[in-house]
Short mmCIF file of N, CA and C in Angstrom, two decimals:
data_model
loop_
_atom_site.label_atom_id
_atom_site.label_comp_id
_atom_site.label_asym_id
_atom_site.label_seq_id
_atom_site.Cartn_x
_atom_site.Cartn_y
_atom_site.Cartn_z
N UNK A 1 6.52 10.83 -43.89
CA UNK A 1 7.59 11.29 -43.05
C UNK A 1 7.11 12.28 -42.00
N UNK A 2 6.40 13.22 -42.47
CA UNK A 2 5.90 14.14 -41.15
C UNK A 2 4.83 13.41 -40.60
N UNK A 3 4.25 12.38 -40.32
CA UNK A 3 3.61 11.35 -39.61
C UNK A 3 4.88 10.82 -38.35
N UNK A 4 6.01 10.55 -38.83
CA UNK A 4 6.75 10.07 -37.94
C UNK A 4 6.94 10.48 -36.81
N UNK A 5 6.97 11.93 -36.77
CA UNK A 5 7.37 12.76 -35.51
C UNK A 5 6.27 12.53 -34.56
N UNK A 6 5.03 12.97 -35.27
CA UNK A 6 3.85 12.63 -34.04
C UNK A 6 3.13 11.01 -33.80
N UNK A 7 3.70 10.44 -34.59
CA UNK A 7 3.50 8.94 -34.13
C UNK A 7 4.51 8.57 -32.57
N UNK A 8 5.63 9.07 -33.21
CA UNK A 8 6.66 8.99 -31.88
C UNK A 8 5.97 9.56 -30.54
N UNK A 9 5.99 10.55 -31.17
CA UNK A 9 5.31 11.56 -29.40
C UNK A 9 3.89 10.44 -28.66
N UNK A 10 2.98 10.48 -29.97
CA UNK A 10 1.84 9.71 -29.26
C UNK A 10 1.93 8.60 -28.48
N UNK A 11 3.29 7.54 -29.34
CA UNK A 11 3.35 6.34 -28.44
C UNK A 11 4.13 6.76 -27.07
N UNK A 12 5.13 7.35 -27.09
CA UNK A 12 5.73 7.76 -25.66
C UNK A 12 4.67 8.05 -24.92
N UNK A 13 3.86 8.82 -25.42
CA UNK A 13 2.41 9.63 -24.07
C UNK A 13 1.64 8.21 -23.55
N UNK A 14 1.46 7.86 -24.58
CA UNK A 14 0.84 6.59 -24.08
C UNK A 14 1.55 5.85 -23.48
N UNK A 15 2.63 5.03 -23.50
CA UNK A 15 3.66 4.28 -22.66
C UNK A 15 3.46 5.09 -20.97
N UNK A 16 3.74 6.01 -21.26
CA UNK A 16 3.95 7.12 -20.00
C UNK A 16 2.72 6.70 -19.33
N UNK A 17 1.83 7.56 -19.72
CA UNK A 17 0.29 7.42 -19.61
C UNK A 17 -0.32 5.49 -18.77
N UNK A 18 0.17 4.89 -19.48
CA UNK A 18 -0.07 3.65 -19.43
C UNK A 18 0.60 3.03 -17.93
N UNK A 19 1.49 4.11 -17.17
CA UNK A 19 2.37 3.43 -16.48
C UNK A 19 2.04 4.53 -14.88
N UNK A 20 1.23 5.35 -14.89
CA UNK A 20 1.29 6.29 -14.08
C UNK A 20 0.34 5.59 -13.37
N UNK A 21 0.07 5.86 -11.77
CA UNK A 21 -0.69 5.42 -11.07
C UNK A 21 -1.93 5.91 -11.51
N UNK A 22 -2.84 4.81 -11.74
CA UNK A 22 -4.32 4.90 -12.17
C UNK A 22 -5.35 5.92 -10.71
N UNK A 23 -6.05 6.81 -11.14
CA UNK A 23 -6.91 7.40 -9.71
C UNK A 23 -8.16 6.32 -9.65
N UNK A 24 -8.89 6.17 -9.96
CA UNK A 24 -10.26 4.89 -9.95
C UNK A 24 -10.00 4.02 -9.05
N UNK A 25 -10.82 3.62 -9.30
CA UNK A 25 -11.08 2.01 -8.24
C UNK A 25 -10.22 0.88 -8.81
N UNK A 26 -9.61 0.51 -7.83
CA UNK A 26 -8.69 -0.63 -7.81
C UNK A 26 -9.52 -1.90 -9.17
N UNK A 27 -10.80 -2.57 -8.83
CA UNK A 27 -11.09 -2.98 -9.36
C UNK A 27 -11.02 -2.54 -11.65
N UNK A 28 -11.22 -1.27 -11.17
CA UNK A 28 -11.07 -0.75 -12.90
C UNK A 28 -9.61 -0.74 -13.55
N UNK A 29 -8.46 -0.57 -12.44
CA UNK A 29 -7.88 -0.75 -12.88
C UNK A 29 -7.39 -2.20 -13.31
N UNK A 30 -7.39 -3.23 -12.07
CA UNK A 30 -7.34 -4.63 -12.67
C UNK A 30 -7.70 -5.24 -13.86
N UNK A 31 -9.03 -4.98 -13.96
CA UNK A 31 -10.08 -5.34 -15.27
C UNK A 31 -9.18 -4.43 -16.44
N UNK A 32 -9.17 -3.70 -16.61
CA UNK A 32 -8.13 -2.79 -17.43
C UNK A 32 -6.79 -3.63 -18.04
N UNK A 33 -6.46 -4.35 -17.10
CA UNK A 33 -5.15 -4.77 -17.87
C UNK A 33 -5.37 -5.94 -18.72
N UNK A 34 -4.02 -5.42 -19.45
CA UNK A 34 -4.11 -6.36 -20.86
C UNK A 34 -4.31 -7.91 -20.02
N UNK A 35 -4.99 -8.71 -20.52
CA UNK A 35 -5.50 -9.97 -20.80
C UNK A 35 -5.18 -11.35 -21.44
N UNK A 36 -4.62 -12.38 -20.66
CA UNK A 36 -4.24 -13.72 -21.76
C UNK A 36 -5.85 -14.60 -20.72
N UNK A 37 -6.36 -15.00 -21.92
CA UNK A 37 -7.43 -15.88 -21.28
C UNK A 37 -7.07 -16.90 -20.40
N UNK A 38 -5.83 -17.39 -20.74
CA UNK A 38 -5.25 -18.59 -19.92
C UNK A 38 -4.16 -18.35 -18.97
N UNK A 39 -4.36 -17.33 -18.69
CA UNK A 39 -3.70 -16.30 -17.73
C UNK A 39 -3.46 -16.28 -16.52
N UNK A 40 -4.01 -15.06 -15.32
CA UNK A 40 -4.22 -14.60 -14.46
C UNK A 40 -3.84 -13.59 -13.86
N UNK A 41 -4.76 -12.68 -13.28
CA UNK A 41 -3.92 -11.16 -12.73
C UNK A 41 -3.97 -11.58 -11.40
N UNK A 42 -2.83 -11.10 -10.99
CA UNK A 42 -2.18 -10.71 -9.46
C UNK A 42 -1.27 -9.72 -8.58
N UNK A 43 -2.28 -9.39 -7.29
CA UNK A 43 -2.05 -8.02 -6.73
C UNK A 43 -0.81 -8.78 -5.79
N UNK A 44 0.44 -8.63 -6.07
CA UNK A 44 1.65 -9.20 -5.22
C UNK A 44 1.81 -8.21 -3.94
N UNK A 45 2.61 -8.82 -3.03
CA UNK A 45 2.97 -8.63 -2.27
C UNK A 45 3.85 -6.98 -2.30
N UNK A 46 4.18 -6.78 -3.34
CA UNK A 46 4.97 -5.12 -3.62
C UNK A 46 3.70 -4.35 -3.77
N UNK A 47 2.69 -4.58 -4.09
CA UNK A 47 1.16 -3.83 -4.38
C UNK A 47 1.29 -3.53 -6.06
N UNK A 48 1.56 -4.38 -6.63
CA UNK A 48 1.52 -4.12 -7.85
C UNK A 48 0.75 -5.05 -8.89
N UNK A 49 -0.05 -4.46 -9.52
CA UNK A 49 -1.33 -5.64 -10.10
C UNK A 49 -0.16 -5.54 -11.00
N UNK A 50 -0.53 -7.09 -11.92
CA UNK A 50 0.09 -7.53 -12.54
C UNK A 50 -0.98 -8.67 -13.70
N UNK A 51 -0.45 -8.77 -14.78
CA UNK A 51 -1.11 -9.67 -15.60
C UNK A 51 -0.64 -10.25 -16.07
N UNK A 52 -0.76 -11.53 -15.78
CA UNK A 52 0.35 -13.15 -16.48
C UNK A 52 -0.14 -13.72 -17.30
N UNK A 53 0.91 -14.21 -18.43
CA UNK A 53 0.12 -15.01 -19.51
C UNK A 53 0.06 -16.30 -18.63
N UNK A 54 -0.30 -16.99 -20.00
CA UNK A 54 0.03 -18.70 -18.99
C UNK A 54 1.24 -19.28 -18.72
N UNK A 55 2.19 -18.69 -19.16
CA UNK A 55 4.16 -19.02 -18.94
C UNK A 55 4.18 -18.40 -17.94
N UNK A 56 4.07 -17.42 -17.47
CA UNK A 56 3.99 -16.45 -16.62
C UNK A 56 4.94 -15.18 -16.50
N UNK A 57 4.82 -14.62 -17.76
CA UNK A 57 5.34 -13.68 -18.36
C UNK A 57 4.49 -12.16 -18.41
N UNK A 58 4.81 -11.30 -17.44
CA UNK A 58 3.52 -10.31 -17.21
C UNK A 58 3.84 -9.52 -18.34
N UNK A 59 2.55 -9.47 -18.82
CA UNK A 59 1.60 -9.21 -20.06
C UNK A 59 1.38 -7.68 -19.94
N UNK A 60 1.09 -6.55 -18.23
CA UNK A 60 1.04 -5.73 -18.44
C UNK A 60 0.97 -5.42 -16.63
N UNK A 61 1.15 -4.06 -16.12
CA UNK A 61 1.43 -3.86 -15.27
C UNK A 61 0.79 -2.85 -14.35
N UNK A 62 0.00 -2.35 -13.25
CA UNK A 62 -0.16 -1.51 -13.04
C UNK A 62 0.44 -1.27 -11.34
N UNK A 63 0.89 -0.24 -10.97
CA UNK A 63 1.15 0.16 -9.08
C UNK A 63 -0.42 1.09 -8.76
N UNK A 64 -0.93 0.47 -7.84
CA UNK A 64 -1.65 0.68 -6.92
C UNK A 64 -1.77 1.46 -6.44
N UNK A 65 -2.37 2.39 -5.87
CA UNK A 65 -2.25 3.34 -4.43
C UNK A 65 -2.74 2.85 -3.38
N UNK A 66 -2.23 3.13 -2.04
CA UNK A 66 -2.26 2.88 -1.11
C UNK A 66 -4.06 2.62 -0.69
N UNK A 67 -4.80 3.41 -1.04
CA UNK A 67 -6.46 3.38 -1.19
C UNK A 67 -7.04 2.46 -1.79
N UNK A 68 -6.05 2.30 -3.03
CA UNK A 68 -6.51 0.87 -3.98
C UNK A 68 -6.05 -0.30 -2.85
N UNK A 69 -5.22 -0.21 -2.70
CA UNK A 69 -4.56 -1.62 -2.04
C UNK A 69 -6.20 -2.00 -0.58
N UNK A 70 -6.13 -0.99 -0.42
CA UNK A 70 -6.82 -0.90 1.22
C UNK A 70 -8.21 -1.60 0.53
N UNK A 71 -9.04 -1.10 -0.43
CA UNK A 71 -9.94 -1.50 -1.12
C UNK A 71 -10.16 -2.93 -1.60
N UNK A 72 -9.14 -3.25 -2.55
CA UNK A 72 -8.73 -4.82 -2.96
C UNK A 72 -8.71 -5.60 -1.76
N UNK A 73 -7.83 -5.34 -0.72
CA UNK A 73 -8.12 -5.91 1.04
C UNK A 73 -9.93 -6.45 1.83
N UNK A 74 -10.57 -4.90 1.42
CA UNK A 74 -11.97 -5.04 2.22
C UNK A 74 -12.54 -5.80 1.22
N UNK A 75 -12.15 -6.31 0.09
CA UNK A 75 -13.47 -7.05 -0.76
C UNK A 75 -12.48 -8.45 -0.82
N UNK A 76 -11.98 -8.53 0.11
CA UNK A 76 -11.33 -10.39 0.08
C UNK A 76 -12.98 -11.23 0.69
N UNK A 77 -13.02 -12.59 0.17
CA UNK A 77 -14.18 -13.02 0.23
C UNK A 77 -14.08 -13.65 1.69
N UNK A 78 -12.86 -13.52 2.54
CA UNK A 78 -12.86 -13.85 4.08
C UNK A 78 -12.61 -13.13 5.23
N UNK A 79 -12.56 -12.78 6.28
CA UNK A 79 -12.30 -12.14 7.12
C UNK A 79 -11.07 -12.06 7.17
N UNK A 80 -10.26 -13.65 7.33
CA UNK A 80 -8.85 -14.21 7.09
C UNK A 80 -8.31 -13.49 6.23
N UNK A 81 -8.92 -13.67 5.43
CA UNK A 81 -8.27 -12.85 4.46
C UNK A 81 -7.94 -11.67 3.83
N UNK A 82 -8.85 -10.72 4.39
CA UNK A 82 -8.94 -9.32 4.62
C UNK A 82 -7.34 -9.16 5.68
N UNK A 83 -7.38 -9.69 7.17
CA UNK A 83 -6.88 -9.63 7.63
C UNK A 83 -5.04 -9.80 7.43
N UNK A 84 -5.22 -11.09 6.25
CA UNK A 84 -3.77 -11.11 5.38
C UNK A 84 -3.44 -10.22 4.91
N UNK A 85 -3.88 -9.69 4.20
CA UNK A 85 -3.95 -8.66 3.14
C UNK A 85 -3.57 -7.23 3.32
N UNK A 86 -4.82 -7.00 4.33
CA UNK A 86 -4.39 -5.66 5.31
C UNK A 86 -2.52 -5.80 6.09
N UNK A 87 -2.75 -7.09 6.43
CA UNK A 87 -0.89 -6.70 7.30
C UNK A 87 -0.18 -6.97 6.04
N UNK A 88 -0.26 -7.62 4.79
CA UNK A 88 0.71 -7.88 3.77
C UNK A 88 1.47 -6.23 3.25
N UNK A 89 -0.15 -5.76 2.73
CA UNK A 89 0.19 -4.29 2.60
C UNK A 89 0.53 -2.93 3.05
N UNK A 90 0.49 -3.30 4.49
CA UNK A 90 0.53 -2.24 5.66
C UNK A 90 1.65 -0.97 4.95
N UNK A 91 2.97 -1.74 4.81
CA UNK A 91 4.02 -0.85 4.78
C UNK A 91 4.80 -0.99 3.38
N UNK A 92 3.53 -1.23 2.27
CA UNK A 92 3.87 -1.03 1.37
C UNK A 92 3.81 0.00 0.28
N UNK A 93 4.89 0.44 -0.60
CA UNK A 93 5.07 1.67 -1.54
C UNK A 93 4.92 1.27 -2.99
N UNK A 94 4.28 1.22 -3.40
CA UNK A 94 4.59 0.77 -5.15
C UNK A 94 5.16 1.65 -5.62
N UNK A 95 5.05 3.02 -5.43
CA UNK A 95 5.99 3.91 -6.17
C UNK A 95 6.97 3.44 -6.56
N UNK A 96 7.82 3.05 -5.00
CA UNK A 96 9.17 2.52 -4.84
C UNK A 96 9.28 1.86 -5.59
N UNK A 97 8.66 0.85 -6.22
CA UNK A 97 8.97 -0.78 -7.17
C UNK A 97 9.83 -0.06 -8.79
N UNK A 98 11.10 -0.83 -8.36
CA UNK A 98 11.76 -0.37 -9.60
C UNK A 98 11.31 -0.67 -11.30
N UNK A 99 11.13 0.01 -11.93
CA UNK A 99 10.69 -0.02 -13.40
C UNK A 99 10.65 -1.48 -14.17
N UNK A 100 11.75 -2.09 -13.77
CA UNK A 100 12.35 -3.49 -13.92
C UNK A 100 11.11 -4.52 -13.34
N UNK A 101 11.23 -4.51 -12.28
CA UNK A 101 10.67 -5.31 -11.41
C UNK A 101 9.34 -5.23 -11.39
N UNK A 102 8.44 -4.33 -12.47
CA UNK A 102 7.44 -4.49 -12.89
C UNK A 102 7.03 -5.55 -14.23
N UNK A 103 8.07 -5.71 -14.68
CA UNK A 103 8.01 -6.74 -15.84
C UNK A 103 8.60 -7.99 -15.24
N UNK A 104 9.47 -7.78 -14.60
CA UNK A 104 10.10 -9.29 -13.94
C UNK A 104 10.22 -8.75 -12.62
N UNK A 105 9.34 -9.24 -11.89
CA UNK A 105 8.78 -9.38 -10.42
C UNK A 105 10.24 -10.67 -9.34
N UNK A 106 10.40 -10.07 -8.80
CA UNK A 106 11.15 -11.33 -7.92
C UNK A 106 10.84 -12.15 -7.22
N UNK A 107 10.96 -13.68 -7.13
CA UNK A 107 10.35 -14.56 -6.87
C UNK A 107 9.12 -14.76 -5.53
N UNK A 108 9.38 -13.45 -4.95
CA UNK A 108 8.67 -13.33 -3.45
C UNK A 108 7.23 -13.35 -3.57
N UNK A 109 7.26 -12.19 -4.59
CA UNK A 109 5.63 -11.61 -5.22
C UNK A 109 5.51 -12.48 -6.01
N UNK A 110 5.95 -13.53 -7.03
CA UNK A 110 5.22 -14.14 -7.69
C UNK A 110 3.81 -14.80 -7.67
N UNK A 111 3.10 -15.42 -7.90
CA UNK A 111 1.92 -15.83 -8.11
C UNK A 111 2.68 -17.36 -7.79
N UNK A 112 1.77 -17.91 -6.42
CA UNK A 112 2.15 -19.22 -6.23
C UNK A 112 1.96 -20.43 -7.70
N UNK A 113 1.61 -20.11 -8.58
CA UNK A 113 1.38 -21.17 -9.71
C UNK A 113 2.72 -21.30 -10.40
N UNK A 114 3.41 -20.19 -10.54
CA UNK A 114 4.86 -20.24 -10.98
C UNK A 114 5.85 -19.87 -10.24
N UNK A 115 5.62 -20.11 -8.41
CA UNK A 115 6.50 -20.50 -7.73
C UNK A 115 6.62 -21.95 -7.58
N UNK A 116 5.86 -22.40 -7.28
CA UNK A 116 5.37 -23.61 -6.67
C UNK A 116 4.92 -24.71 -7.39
N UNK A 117 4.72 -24.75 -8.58
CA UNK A 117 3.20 -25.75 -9.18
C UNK A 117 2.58 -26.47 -8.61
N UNK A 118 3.57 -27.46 -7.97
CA UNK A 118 2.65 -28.48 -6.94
C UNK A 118 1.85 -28.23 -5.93
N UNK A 119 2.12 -27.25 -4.73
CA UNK A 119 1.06 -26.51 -4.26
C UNK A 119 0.72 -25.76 -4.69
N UNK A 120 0.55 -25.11 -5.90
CA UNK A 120 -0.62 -24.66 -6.44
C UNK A 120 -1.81 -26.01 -6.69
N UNK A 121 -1.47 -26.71 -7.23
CA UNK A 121 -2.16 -27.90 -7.62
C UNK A 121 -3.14 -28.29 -6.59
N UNK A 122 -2.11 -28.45 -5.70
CA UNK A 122 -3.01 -28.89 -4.10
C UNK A 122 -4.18 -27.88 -3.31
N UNK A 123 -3.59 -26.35 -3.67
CA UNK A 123 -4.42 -25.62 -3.29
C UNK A 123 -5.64 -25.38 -3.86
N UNK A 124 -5.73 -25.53 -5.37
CA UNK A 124 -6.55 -26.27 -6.80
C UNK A 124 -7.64 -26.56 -6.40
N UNK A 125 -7.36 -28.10 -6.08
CA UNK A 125 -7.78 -29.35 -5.28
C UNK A 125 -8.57 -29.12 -4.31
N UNK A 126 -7.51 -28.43 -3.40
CA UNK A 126 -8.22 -28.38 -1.51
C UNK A 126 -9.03 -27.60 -2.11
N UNK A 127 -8.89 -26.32 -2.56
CA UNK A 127 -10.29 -25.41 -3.00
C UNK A 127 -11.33 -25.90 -3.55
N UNK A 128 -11.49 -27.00 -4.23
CA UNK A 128 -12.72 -27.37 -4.98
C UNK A 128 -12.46 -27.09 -6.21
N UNK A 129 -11.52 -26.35 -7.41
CA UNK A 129 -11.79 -25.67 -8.51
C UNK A 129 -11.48 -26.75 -9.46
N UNK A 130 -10.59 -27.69 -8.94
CA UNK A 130 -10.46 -28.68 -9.94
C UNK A 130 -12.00 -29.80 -10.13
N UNK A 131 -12.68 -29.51 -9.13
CA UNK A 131 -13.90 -30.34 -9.12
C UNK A 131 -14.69 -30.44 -10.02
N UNK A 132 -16.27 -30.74 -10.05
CA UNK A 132 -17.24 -30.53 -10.86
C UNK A 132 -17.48 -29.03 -11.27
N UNK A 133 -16.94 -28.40 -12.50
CA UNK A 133 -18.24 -26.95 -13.18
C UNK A 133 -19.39 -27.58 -13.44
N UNK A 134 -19.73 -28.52 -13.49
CA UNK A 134 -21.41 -28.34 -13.63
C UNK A 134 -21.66 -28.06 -12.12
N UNK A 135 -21.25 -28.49 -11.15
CA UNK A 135 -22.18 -28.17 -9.74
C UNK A 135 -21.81 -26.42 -9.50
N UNK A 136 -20.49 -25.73 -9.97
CA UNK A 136 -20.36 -24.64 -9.55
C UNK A 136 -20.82 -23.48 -10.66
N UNK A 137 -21.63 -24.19 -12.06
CA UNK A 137 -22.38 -23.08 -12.76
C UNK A 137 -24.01 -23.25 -12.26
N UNK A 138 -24.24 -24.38 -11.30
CA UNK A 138 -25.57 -24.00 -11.13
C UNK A 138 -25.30 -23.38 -9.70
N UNK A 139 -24.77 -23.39 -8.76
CA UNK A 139 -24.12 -22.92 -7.95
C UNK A 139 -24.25 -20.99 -8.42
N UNK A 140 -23.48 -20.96 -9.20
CA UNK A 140 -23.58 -19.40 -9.95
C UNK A 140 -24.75 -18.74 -10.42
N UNK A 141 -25.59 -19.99 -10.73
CA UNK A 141 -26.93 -19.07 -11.60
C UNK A 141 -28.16 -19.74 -10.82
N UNK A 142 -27.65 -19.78 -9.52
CA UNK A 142 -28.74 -20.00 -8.19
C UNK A 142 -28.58 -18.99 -7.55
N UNK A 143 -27.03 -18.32 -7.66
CA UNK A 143 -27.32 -17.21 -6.89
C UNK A 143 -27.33 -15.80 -7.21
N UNK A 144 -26.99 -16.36 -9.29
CA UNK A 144 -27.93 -15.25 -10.44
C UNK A 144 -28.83 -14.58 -9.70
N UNK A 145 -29.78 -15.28 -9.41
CA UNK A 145 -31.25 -14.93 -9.11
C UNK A 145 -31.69 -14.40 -7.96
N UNK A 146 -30.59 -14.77 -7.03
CA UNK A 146 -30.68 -13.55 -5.84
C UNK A 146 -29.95 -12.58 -5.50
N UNK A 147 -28.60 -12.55 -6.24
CA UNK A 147 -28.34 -11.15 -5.84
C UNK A 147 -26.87 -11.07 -7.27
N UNK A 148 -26.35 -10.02 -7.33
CA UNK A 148 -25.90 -9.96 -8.70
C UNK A 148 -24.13 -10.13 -8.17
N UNK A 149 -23.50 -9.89 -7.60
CA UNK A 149 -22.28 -9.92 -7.10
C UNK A 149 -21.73 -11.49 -6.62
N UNK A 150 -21.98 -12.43 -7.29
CA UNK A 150 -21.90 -13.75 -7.10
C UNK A 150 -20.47 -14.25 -7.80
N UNK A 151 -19.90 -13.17 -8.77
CA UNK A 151 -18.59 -13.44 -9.43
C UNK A 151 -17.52 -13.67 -8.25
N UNK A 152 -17.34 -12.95 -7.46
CA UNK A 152 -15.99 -13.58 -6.18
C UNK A 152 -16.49 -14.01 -5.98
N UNK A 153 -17.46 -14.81 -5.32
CA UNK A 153 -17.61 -16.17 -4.67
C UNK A 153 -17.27 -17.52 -5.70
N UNK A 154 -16.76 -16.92 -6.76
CA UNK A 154 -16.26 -18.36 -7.65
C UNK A 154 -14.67 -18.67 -7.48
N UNK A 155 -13.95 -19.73 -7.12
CA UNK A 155 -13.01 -20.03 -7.42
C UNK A 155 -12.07 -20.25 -8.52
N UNK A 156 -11.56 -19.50 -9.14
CA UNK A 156 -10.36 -19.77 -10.41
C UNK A 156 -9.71 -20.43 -10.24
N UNK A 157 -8.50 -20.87 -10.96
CA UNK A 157 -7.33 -20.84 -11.31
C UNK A 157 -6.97 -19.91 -13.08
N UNK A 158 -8.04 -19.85 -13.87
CA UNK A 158 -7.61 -19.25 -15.20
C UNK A 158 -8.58 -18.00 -15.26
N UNK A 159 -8.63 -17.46 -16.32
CA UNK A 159 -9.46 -16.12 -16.67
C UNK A 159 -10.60 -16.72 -17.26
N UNK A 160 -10.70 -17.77 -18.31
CA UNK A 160 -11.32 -18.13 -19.22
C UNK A 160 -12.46 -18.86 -18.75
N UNK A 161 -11.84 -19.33 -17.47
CA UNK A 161 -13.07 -20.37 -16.52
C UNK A 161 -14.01 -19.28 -16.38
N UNK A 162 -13.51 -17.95 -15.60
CA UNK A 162 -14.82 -17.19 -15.38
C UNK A 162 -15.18 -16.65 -16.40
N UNK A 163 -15.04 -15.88 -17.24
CA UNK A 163 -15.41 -15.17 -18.46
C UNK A 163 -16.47 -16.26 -19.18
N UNK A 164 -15.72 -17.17 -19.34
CA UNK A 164 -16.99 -18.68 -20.19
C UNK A 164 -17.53 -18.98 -19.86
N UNK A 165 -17.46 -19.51 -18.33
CA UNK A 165 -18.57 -20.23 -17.49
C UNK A 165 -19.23 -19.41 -16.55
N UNK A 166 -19.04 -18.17 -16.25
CA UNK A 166 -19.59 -17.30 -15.42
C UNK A 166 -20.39 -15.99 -15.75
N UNK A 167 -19.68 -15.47 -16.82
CA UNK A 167 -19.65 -14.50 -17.50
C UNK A 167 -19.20 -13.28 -16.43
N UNK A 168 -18.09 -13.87 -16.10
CA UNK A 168 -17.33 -12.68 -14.85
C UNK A 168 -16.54 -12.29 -15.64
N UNK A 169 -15.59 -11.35 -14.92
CA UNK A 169 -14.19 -10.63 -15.13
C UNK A 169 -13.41 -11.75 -15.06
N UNK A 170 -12.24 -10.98 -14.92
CA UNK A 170 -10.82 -11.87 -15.22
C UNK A 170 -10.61 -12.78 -13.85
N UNK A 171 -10.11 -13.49 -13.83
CA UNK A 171 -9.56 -14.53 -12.67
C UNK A 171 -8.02 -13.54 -11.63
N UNK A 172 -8.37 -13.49 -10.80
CA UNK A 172 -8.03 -12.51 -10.17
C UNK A 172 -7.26 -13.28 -8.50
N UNK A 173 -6.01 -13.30 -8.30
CA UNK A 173 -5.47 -14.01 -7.52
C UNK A 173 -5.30 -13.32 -6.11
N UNK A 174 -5.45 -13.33 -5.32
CA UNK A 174 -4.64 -12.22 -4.05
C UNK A 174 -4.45 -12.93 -3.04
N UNK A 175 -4.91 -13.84 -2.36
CA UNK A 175 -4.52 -15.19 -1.45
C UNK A 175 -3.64 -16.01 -2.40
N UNK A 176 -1.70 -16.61 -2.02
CA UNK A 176 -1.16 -17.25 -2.37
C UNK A 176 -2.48 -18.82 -3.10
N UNK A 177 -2.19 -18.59 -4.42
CA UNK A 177 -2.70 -20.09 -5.00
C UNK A 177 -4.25 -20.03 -5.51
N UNK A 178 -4.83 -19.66 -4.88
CA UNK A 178 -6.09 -19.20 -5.17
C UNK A 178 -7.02 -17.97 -5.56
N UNK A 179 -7.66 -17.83 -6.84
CA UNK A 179 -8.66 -16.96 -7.09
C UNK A 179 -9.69 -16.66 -7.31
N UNK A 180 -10.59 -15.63 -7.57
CA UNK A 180 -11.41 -15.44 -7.34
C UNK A 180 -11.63 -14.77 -8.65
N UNK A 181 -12.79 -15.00 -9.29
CA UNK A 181 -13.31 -14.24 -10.62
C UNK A 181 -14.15 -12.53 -10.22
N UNK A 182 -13.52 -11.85 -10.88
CA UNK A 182 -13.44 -10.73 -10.83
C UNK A 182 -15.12 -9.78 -11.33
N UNK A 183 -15.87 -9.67 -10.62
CA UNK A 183 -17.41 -9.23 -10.98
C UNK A 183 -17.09 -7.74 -12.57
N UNK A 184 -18.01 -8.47 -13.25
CA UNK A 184 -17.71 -6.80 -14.32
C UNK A 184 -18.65 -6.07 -13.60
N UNK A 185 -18.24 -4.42 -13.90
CA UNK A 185 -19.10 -3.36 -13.69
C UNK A 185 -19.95 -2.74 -14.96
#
């Protein structure tokens, strides 16, 4: 019984704790969140990383800071896409994002795979990811050998593709439909 009182307190600190804007690098915090292998995390359009199982039920949640966001932006693997990214987030607040709408996101920010399926599928496709893994693990451990940051240059759709076949981080979405496996530190 006197266990109860400080079990209570600890989990509140932690809940709390768990929900406050992270200071680190955008990347630590991503990698940080809870995890479904068959998953995917995504930095939406509100600036709020997010982690989906495979239903697409977020698994766990974090808001960004404005520095993080700017960061996640300069390491898009295109110019294009930097350039998306940067105007997506220009005039965005995560603070603002109501408590709610961190667990159930509104259809805007969703992750094109559970807006859309079918163009997700297509975007899949057009990307190459549905293609051959044997050409894109020697692809990976050709460019093992020259330089170590070769994890974004892989195409996702799941977590498990990179983690198994790459030995990257999590599958990591920020262009509608398409991702990118997340380099560990």
């Amino acid at each position: 019984m006197k266990l109860l009182p400080l079990t209570t307190f600890l989990s509140i600190i932690a809940t709390v704790a768990a929900h406050v804007p992270a200071g680190g690098h955008a990347a630590d915090v991503i990698l940080n969140l809870k995890n479904d292998p068959h998953g995917i995390k995504h930095v939406g359009a509100d600036g709020i990383a997010r982690s989906y199982d495979v239903r697409g039920r977020v698994i766990d949640s974090a808001r960004l800071t404005r520095s993080q966001l700017l960061a996640v932006a300069k390491s898009a693997s295109s110019e294009d896409e930097r350039k998306h990214l940067q105007g997506l987030w220009a005039n965005v607040d995560p603070s603002k994002v109501d408590e709610a709408e961190l667990w159930e996101p509104p259809q805007h920010v969703l992750p094109t795979r559970f807006v859309n399926p079918e163009q997700h599928a297509k975007k899949m496709v057009d990307a190459g990811i549905v293609a051959s893994v044997a050409k894109a693990q020697y692809d990976a451990k050709k460019k093992l050998q020259t330089r170590f940051d070769w994890c974004e240059d892989v195409k996702c759709g799941d977590s498990w593709f990179c983690e198994l076949f790459f030995l990257c981080g999590p599958c990591v979405e920020l262009v509608e439909g398409v991702g990118h496996c997340m380099p560990l530190h």
